[in-house]
Amino acid sequence: MNLRRTLALISALVLVVTASACSSEDDSAREAAEEFISAFAARDFDAAAGQTTDPAAASAGLRSAWEGLGATGLSARAGRVHIDQDVAEVDVTYDWELSRGRTWEYTTKIALGRNDVGWSVRWRSTAVHPKLGTDQHLQLSDLSPPRATVNESDGSEVMVNGIIGSVFFDAEAAAAEGDVFDSVTRTVATLTPVVPGLRVQTIAEKSTASDEPLFLGRLSGADTERLREQLAIPGVVLREESVLEPRNPGFASPVLARVKDEVGNDIVGTAGWRVAVVNPSGLVADVVSTHRSVPAPAVSLTLSRTVQDAAQRAVNAVQGKQAMTVAIQASTGKILAIAQNPEADGQGLPATTGQFPPGSTFKMVTSAAAMNAEMSNPDALVPCPGEITIGDRTIPNYNGFALGTVPLTQAFAASCNTSFADLASRMGPSDLAHAAAAMGLTAQYTVPGLDVQTGSVPIEPDLVMRTVDGFGQGTVLASPLGMATVAGAAAAGKPPVPQLMNDRETKVEGPRPPLDESVYARLRGMMRAVVTGGTATSIAGQGEVFGKTGEAEAAGGSHAWFAGYRGDIAFATLIVLGGDSTNAVNVTADFLSGVPVDYRP
């Protein structure tokens, strides 16, 4: 054999021997790593920890990973092996099975060292996750999905997603990092401006005695953001939650509070989740995996910012008395505005639920009943004396005015109580109730997102009570929403069904008998006369307005009413104990001045 062939053969043998040695070392290191991760995946923490250089720390670390993630399963596989003399590094891929079918996969590295008996795992917390530090643990938490925004019909957002923060104090975590009393003192000093009433001694005692973190208070979104860094105190746990809150607190606040309760979980999207590295104090050190929440579709309200803002400005000008205006789209029943001043807000939502005597606005119903029964018509002559006695009741006109015998339209425009008392006295017991039901006043509406009570008009066999009911001063009652519905019926020729949310229909219970369209057509002319030459001339400059005034006697004074429509917007304004109906007319004029005449909902 020549020298060249001899050298080549020796070189090949060296390579084979070297490769075999490397392969053997790789296999040994891989086997050690696989034995460790297999035990970890099987939740045999003692067996896995027994293969490490620090069994006690390893067992605690491996156990906390399972517990912090709330995992239901784990599969693990070893990958590339890199050996440098007596030190090895093995790539490991973990594939966690988490609750609700979620999975989380990532790769880390396990360090091994060689000793006389083979390879062992050099325990580091990075054997669980590459970003996990000593004494830290992994924690799975749900991310509250953002709630859908709530929009008004003009297109702007009226309720949006916000963040609130809940603050807790964990005495055990505080003690692990330092002094509990010092942490509590710093926490109270930070929170007192926004969470008054906190006491250092009380918190220290209660948190120390509790197995769970002690709740301290809830922060607004702005305060949560502002105080986040200041609350990085041992023992303080800040948990954030997505909430739905008004964009502008002055926009239909009582209504939006009910909308929020109504939509509830329907506006909550699909929850997300995250895995974080958490310090012993409970504070998040790093977020290592995030799966974002998916928001639900937006909720659309029928409220119109244009109409609502105009109505709100008008009622806010009334001070010292409850004032409210409700506006609906006559053709559809969509509620465009529910405006109350602060005095009315203090009573809840009287604009849609309050029951008040409607006074002479009820003459719209009495007129419709009379024309439906063919007892009268706009041109029919009716008596309008200063007072009239029916049964044992004497009924006067306001300040005793008298017109003599006049057409029904003139008696309506001038609001002659005596004329309508006479009409009602000649009706049957159910005629007024029939007309009220036909105009939507007494139906039972279930309006999603809104408490509603439109009114009540009983069948009245008693002559005197029926007579007084005829001009809205007996047992009949109505809310502003109810009278807006009556005005809407006059405008559209059928009773509108109130609706607040575009994708949620209102349920209607109770009789809804029809009135002939000719009844409504004749009533419209009478309502127009109220504005052109009757008791509501002060609103004549706001376009072609149709309406009926009312001043209803009540304990302590009288209520001021005005109900009617302009175009497709039907409305009712009430000032509780507001006196002369002109006051309600003027508030309505201010309202309509803020809505373009050609505005179409």
PDB file of N, CA and C in Angstrom, residues 37-38 40-42 66 72-78 92-97 104-106:
ATOM      1  N   ILE A  37     -38.100  16.052  30.152  1.00  0.00           N
ATOM      2  CA  ILE A  37     -39.323  16.695  29.680  1.00  0.00           C
ATOM      3  C   ILE A  37     -40.494  15.712  29.667  1.00  0.00           C
ATOM      4  N   SER A  38     -40.225  14.427  29.513  1.00  0.00           N
ATOM      5  CA  SER A  38     -41.298  13.440  29.559  1.00  0.00           C
ATOM      6  C   SER A  38     -41.918  13.381  30.947  1.00  0.00           C
ATOM      7  N   PHE A  40     -41.828  15.809  33.098  1.00  0.00           N
ATOM      8  CA  PHE A  40     -42.496  17.101  33.271  1.00  0.00           C
ATOM      9  C   PHE A  40     -43.882  17.065  32.618  1.00  0.00           C
ATOM     10  N   ALA A  41     -43.942  16.525  31.409  1.00  0.00           N
ATOM     11  CA  ALA A  41     -45.212  16.461  30.687  1.00  0.00           C
ATOM     12  C   ALA A  41     -46.191  15.527  31.377  1.00  0.00           C
ATOM     13  N   ALA A  42     -45.680  14.502  32.069  1.00  0.00           N
ATOM     14  CA  ALA A  42     -46.529  13.552  32.780  1.00  0.00           C
ATOM     15  C   ALA A  42     -46.893  14.052  34.173  1.00  0.00           C
ATOM     16  N   TRP A  66     -47.537  24.289  35.756  1.00  0.00           N
ATOM     17  CA  TRP A  66     -48.835  23.638  35.526  1.00  0.00           C
ATOM     18  C   TRP A  66     -49.960  24.400  36.227  1.00  0.00           C
ATOM     19  N   THR A  72     -54.270  21.479  31.056  1.00  0.00           N
ATOM     20  CA  THR A  72     -54.914  20.167  31.059  1.00  0.00           C
ATOM     21  C   THR A  72     -54.035  19.101  30.423  1.00  0.00           C
ATOM     22  N   GLY A  73     -52.977  19.524  29.766  1.00  0.00           N
ATOM     23  CA  GLY A  73     -52.080  18.565  29.150  1.00  0.00           C
ATOM     24  C   GLY A  73     -50.843  19.241  28.598  1.00  0.00           C
ATOM     25  N   LEU A  74     -49.806  18.432  28.331  1.00  0.00           N
ATOM     26  CA  LEU A  74     -48.556  18.966  27.780  1.00  0.00           C
ATOM     27  C   LEU A  74     -47.873  17.882  26.968  1.00  0.00           C
ATOM     28  N   SER A  75     -47.431  18.256  25.797  1.00  0.00           N
ATOM     29  CA  SER A  75     -46.547  17.380  25.029  1.00  0.00           C
ATOM     30  C   SER A  75     -45.262  18.141  24.778  1.00  0.00           C
ATOM     31  N   ALA A  76     -44.139  17.403  24.789  1.00  0.00           N
ATOM     32  CA  ALA A  76     -42.841  18.050  24.647  1.00  0.00           C
ATOM     33  C   ALA A  76     -41.954  17.194  23.757  1.00  0.00           C
ATOM     34  N   ARG A  77     -41.095  17.854  22.994  1.00  0.00           N
ATOM     35  CA  ARG A  77     -40.181  17.111  22.116  1.00  0.00           C
ATOM     36  C   ARG A  77     -38.847  17.836  22.060  1.00  0.00           C
ATOM     37  N   ALA A  78     -37.793  17.044  22.026  1.00  0.00           N
ATOM     38  CA  ALA A  78     -36.433  17.585  21.956  1.00  0.00           C
ATOM     39  C   ALA A  78     -36.047  17.801  20.505  1.00  0.00           C
ATOM     40  N   VAL A  92     -35.978  22.524  23.057  1.00  0.00           N
ATOM     41  CA  VAL A  92     -37.176  21.777  23.453  1.00  0.00           C
ATOM     42  C   VAL A  92     -38.406  22.577  23.049  1.00  0.00           C
ATOM     43  N   THR A  93     -39.364  21.908  22.455  1.00  0.00           N
ATOM     44  CA  THR A  93     -40.638  22.544  22.100  1.00  0.00           C
ATOM     45  C   THR A  93     -41.724  22.023  23.021  1.00  0.00           C
ATOM     46  N   TYR A  94     -42.404  22.956  23.689  1.00  0.00           N
ATOM     47  CA  TYR A  94     -43.535  22.609  24.555  1.00  0.00           C
ATOM     48  C   TYR A  94     -44.833  22.971  23.838  1.00  0.00           C
ATOM     49  N   ASP A  95     -45.803  22.084  23.937  1.00  0.00           N
ATOM     50  CA  ASP A  95     -47.129  22.333  23.365  1.00  0.00           C
ATOM     51  C   ASP A  95     -48.158  22.092  24.471  1.00  0.00           C
ATOM     52  N   TRP A  96     -48.581  23.212  25.102  1.00  0.00           N
ATOM     53  CA  TRP A  96     -49.502  23.139  26.245  1.00  0.00           C
ATOM     54  C   TRP A  96     -50.943  23.045  25.768  1.00  0.00           C
ATOM     55  N   GLU A  97     -51.714  22.233  26.475  1.00  0.00           N
ATOM     56  CA  GLU A  97     -53.164  22.198  26.302  1.00  0.00           C
ATOM     57  C   GLU A  97     -53.776  22.941  27.481  1.00  0.00           C
ATOM     58  N   TRP A 104     -50.964  26.412  23.410  1.00  0.00           N
ATOM     59  CA  TRP A 104     -49.853  27.371  23.410  1.00  0.00           C
ATOM     60  C   TRP A 104     -48.557  26.600  23.172  1.00  0.00           C
ATOM     61  N   GLU A 105     -47.847  26.974  22.107  1.00  0.00           N
ATOM     62  CA  GLU A 105     -46.610  26.285  21.741  1.00  0.00           C
ATOM     63  C   GLU A 105     -45.463  27.276  21.678  1.00  0.00           C
ATOM     64  N   TYR A 106     -44.311  26.867  22.176  1.00  0.00           N
ATOM     65  CA  TYR A 106     -43.110  27.708  22.108  1.00  0.00           C
ATOM     66  C   TYR A 106     -41.885  26.803  22.277  1.00  0.00           C
TER      67      TYR A 106
END
